[in-house]
Tab-separated table of C-alpha atoms in Angstrom:
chain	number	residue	atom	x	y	z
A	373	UNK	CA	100.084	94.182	141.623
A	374	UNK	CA	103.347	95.672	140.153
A	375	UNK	CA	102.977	93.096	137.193
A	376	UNK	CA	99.595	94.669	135.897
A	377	UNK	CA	100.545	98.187	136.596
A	378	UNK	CA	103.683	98.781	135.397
A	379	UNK	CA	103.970	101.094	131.436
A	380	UNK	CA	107.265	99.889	129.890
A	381	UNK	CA	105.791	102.686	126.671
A	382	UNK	CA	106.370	105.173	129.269
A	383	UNK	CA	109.815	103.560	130.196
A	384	UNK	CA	111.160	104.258	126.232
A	385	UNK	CA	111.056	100.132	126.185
A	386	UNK	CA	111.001	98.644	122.359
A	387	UNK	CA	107.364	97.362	120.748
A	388	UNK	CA	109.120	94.006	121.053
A	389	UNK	CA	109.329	94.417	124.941
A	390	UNK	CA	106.468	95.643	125.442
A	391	UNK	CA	104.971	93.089	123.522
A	392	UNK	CA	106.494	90.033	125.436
A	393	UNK	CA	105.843	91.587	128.301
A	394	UNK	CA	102.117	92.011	127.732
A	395	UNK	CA	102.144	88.285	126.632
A	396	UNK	CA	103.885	86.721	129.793
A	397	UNK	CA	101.796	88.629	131.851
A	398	UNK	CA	98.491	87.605	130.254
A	399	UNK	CA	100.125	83.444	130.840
A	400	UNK	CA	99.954	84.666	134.601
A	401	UNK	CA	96.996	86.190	134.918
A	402	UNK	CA	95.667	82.550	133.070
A	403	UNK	CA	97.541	80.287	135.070
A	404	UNK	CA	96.244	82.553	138.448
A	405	UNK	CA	92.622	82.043	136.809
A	406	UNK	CA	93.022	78.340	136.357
A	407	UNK	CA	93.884	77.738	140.127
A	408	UNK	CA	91.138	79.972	141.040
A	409	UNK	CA	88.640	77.518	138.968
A	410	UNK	CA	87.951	80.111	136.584
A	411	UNK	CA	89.138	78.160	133.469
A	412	UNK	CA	86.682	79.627	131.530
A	413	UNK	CA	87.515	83.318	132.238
A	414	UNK	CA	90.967	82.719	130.995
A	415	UNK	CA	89.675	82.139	127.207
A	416	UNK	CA	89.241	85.749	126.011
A	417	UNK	CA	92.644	86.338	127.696
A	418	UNK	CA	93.816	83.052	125.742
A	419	UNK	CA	92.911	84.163	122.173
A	420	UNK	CA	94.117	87.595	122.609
A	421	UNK	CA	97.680	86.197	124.160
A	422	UNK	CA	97.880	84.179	121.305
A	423	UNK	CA	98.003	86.672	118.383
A	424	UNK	CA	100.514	88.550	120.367
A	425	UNK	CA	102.647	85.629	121.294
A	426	UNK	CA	102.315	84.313	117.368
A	427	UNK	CA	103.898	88.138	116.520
A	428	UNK	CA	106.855	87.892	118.284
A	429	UNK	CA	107.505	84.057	117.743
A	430	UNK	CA	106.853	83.394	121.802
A	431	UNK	CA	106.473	79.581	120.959
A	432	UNK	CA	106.357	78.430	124.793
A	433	UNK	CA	103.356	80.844	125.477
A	434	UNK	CA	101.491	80.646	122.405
A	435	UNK	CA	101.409	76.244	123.040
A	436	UNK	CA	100.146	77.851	126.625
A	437	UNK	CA	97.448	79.731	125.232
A	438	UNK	CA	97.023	77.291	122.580
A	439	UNK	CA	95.805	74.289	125.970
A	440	UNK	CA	93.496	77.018	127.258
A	441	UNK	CA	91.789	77.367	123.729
A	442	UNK	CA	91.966	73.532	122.470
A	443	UNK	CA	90.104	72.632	126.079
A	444	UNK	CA	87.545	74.965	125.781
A	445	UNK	CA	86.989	73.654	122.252
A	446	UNK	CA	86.905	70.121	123.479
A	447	UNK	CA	84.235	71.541	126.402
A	448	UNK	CA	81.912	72.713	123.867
A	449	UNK	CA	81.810	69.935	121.635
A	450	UNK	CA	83.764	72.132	117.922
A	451	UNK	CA	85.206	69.886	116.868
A	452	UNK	CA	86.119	72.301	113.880
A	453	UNK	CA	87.850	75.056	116.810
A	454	UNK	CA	89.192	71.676	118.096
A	455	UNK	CA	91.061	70.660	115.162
A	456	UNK	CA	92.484	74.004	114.376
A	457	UNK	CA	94.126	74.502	117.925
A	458	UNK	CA	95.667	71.088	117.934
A	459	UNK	CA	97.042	71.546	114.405
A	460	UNK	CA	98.672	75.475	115.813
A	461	UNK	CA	99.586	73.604	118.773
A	462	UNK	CA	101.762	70.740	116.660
A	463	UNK	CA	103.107	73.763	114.469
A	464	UNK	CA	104.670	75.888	117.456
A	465	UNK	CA	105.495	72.625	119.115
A	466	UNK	CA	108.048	72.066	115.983
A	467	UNK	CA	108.962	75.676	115.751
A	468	UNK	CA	109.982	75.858	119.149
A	469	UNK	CA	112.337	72.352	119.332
A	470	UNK	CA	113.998	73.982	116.139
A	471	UNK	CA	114.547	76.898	117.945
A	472	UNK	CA	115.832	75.185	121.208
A	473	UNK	CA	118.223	73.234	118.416
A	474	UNK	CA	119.391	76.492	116.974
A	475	UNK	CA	120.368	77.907	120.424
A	476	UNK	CA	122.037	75.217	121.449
A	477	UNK	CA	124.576	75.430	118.466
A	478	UNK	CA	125.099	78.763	119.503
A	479	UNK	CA	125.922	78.037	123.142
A	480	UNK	CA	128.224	75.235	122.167
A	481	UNK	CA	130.123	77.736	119.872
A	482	UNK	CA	129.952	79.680	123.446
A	483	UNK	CA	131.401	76.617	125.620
A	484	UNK	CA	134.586	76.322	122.915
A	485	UNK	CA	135.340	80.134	123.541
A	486	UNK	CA	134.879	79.849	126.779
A	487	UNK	CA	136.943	76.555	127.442
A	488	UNK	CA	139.824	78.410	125.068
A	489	UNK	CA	140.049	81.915	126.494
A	490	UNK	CA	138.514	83.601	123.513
A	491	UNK	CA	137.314	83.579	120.030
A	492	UNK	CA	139.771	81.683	117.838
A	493	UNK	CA	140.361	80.735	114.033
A	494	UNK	CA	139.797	77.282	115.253
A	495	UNK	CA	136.241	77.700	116.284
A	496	UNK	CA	135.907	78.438	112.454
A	497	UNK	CA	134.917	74.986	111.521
A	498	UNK	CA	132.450	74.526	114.715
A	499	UNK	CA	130.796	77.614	113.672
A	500	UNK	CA	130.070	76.792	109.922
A	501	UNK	CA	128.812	73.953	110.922
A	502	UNK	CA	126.482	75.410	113.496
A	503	UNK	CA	125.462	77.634	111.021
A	504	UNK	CA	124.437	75.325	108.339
A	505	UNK	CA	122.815	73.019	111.115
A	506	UNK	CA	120.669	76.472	112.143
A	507	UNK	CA	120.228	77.276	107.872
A	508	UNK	CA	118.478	73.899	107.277
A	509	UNK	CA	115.987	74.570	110.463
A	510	UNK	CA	115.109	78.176	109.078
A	511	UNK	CA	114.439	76.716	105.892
A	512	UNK	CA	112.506	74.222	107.194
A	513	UNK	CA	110.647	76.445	109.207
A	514	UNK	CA	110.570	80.010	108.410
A	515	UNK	CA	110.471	82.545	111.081
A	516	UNK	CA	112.857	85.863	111.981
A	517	UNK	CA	114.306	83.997	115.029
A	518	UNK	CA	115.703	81.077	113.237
A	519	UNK	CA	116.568	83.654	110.271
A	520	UNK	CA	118.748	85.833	112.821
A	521	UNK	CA	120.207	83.146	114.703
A	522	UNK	CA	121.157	81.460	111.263
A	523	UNK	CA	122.730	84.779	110.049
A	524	UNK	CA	124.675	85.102	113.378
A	525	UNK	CA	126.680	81.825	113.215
A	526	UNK	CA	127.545	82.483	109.492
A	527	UNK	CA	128.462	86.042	110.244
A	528	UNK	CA	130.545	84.651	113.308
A	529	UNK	CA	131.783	82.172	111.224
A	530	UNK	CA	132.922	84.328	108.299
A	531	UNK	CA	134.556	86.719	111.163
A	532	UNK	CA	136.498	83.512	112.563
A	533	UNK	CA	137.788	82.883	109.058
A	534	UNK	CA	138.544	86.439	108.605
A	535	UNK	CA	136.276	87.047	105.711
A	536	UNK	CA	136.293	90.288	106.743
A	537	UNK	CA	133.790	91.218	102.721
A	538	UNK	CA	131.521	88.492	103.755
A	539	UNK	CA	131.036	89.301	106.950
A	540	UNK	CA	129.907	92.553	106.214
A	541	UNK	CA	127.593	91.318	103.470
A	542	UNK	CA	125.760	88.998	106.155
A	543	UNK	CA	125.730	92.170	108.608
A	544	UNK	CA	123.792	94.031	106.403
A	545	UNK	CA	121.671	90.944	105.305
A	546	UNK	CA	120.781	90.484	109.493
A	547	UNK	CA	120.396	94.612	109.607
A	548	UNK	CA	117.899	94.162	106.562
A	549	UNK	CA	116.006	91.416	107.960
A	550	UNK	CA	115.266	93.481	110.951
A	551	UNK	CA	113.549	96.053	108.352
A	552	UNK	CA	111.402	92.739	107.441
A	553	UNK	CA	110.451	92.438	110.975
A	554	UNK	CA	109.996	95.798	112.348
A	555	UNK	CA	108.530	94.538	116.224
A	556	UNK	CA	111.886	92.355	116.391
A	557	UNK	CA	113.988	95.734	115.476
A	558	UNK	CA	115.714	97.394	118.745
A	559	UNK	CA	118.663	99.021	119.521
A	560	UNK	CA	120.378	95.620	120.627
A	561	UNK	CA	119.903	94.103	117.370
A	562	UNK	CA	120.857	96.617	115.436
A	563	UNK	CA	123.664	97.533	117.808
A	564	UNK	CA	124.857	93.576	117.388
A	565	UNK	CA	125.475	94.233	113.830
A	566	UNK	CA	126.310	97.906	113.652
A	567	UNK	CA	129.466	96.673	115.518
A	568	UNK	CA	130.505	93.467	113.988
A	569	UNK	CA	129.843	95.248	110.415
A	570	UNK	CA	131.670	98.114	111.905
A	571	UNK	CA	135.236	95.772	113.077
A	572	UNK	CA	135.133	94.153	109.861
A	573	UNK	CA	135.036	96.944	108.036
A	574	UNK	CA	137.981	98.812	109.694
A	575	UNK	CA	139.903	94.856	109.092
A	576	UNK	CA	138.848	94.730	105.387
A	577	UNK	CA	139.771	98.064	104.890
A	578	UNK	CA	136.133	99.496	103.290
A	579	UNK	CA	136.096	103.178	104.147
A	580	UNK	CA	132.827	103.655	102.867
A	581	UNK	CA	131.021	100.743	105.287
A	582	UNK	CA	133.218	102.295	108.392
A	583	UNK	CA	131.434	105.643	107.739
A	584	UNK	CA	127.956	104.049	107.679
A	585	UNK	CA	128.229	101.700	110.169
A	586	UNK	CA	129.193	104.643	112.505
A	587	UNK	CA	126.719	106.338	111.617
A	588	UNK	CA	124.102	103.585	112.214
A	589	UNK	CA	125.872	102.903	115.435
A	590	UNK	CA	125.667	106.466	116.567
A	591	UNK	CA	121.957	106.654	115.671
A	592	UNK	CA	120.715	103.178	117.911
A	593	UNK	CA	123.526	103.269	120.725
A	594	UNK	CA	123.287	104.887	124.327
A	595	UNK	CA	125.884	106.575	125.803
A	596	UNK	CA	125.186	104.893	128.882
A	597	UNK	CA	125.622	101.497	127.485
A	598	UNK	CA	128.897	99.710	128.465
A	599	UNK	CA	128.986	98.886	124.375
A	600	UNK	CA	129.113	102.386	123.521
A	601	UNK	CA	132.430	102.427	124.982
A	602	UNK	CA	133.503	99.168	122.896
A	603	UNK	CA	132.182	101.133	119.770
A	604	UNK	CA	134.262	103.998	120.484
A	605	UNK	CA	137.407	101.750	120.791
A	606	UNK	CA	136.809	100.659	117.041
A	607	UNK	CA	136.237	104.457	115.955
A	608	UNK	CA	139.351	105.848	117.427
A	609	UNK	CA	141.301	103.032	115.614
A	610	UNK	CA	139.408	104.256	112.280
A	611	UNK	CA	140.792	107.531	113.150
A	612	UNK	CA	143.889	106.563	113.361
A	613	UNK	CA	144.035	104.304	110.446
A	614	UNK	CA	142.805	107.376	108.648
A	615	UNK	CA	145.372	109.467	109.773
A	616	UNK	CA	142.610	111.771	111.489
A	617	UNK	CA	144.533	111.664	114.860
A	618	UNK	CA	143.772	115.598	115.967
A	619	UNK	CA	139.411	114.028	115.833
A	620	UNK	CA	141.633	110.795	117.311
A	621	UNK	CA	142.518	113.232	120.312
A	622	UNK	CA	139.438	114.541	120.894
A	623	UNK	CA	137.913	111.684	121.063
A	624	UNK	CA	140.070	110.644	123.591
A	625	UNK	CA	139.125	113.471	125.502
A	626	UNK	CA	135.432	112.792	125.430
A	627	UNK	CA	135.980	108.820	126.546
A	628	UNK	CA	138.172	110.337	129.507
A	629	UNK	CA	135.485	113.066	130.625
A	630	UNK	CA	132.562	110.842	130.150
A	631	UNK	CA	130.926	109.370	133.511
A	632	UNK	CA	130.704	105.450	132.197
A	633	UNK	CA	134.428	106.085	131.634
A	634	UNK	CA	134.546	106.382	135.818
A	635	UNK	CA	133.158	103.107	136.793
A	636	UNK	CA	134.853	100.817	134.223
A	637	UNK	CA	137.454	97.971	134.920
A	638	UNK	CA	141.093	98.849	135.154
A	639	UNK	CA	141.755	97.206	131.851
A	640	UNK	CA	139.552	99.459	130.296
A	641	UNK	CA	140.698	103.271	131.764
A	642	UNK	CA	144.468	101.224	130.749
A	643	UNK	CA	143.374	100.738	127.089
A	644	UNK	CA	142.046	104.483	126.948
A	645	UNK	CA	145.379	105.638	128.420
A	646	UNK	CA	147.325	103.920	125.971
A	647	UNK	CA	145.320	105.712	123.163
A	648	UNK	CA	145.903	108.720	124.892
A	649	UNK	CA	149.682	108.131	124.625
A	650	UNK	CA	149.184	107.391	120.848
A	651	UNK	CA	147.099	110.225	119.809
A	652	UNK	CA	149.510	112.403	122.066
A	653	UNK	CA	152.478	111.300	119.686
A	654	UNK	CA	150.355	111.524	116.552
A	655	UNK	CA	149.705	115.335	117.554
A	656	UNK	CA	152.684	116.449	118.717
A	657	UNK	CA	151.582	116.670	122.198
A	658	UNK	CA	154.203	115.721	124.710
A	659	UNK	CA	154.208	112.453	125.880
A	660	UNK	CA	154.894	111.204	129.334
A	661	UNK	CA	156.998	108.100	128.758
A	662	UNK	CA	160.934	107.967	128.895
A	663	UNK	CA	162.221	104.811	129.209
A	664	UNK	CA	159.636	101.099	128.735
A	665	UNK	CA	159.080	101.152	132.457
A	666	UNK	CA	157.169	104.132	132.603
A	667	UNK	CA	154.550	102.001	131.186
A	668	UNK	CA	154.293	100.040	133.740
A	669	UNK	CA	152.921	103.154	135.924
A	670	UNK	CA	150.697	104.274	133.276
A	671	UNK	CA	148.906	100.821	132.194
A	672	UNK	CA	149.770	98.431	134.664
A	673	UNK	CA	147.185	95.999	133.396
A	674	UNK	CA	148.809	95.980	129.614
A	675	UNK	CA	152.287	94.897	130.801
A	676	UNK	CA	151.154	91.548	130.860
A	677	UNK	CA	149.573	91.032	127.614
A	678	UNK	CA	152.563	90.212	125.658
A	679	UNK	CA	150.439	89.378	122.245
A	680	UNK	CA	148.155	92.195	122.291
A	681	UNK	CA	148.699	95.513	123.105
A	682	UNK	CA	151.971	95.344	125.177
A	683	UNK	CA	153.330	95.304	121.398
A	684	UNK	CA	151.526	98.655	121.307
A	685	UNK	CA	153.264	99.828	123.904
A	686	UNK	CA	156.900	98.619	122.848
A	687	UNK	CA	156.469	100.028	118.833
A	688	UNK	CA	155.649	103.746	120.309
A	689	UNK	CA	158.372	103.603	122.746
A	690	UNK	CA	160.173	102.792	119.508
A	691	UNK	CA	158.616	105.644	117.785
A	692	UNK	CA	159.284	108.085	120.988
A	693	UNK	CA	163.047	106.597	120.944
A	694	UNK	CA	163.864	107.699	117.171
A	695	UNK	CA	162.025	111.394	117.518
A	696	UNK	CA	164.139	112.568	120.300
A	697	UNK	CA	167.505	110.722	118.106
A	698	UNK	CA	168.247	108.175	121.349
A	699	UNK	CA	170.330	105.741	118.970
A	700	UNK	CA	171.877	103.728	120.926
A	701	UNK	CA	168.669	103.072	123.320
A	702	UNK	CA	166.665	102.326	119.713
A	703	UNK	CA	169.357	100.172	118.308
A	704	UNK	CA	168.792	98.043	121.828
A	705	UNK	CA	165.172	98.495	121.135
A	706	UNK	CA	165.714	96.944	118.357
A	707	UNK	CA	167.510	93.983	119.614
A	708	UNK	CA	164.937	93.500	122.064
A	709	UNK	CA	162.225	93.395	119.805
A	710	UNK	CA	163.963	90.286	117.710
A	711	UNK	CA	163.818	88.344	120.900
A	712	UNK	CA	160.545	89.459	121.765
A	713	UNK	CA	158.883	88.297	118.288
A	714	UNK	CA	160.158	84.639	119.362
A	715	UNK	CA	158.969	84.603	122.665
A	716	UNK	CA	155.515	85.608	122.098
């Protein structure tokens, strides 16, 4: 009963959810009709399912709705009706393998970053090739899906090669296409390419696409989303790039006092801290840190990442070392750090 009774409008839920919803529940209430023997009950159902499940590029459910209606034709002898299911029914049946093909190029990019620890120049190559693999389908059979999924290796791809320009042309191609396809716009799309667009624009350096990209992301993003905190990450660094570090600070402040903050993963509340200690230097404020091991209190879970922000760590100790005129403790520093760029 909770399947026919539940409002997802009344929930805030997208069009598009609401939408696929309604159709998967109308393939139930057919299926639950056909074992009842009521075949013939479940052809209004069928035909309205349909136009919904054509919308939103449901392929699976439409060829479902598609055996109700081509049967019913075949019962009653149109052979016209007939003809016209069958020929839908061989259209979504291509649609949907070229879909199925275009996911699994994604999920083998996925498998490479998986089997290597991470996203990697490497996967560069794999990902073009994905992507052009996933163009020739969407040209071949035009529909948003195969559009977005096409756009989304060759922005990945682009990212991989650092393109950082080009990426954040084919962000705001994907953000436009979404304007195409209103029902397929939600905040997870957008939010998808508010952030890529957004990291590429703080690596290329384009002050003007930070600001809007922000902006966007500010506008389709919930505070109560674990990506809002990834998109704040990306802002405080644009602070800081811009040498805005007293809106860097407060910023800060507002990650540390906010309740998602709480419940997040020790690596996270370690990476916050560590901007803390940056934007505490950048302002003046004191900082708690007097010799490299005091670090190790502070961030436990950054002492170990020797190429990422453990470097970080060592350049503002650095920094700390030179404002309070310890020499001979920098010029060791400094030593260290010669070693260190070997090593790691």
């Amino acid at each position: 009963n909770t399947l026919f009774v539940l409002n997802l409008a009344d929930a805030g839920y997208s069009v598009y959810s609401q939408t696929l919803y309604s159709v998967n529940r109308t393939v139930f209430l057919c299926r639950v009709l056909r074992v009842f023997g009521a075949r013939e009950l479940s052809v209004p159902f069928g035909r309205s399912g349909l136009s919904k499940a054509m919308i939103i590029e449901e392929w699976s459910c439409a060829l479902e709705f598609l055996s109700i209606l081509r049967i019913d034709a075949a019962r009653r002898g149109a052979s016209k009706a007939h003809r016209v299911y069958a020929a839908q029914a061989e259209h979504c049946h291509r649609l949907r393998e070229a879909e199925e093909a275009a996911e699994i190029c994604v999920e083998n990019l996925q498998i490479a970053f998986v089997k290597s620890g991470g996203e990697k120049p490497a996967h560069a190559t794999e990902a073009v090739a994905g992507a052009e693999i996933v163009g020739r389908l969407s040209e071949q059979f035009p529909s948003f899906k195969l559009s977005f999924l096409a756009l989304r290796l060759r922005a990945l791809a682009s990212q991989l090669r650092m393109d950082y320009l080009a990426t954040v042309k084919l962000c705001d191609d994907a953000l436009e296409l979404l304007k195409q396809y209103p029902i397929f716009s939600n905040h997870a799309r957008i939010g998808e390419y508010a952030l890529m667009g957004l990291i590429s624009s703080i690596q290329g350096h384009n002050h003007e696409a930070v600001s809007r990209y922000i902006e966007l992301y500010e506008k389709h993003l919930d505070k109560r989303e674990d990506n809002w905190l990834n998109f704040k990450e990306f802002q405080y660094l644009q602070l800081m790039h811009s040498l805005a570090f007293k809106d860097a600070f407060r910023l800060v402040q507002d990650i540390l006092s906010n309740t998602r903050y709480e419940i997040q993963a020790e690596a996270v509340h370690d990476r916050w801290s560590l901007f803390r200690l940056n934007a505490e230097f950048a302002t003046g404020a004191r900082v708690p840190v007097t010799k490299y091991e005091d670090f190790a209190a502070l961030v436990p879970s950054l002492t170990a990442d020797k190429a990422g922000l453990n470097t970080s760590m060592i350049l503002l100790h650095i920094l700390l070392l030179a404002e309070r005129k310890q020499f001979g403790e920098l010029r060791d520093r400094i030593e260290f750090i010669r070693g260190y760029r070997k090593r790691h």
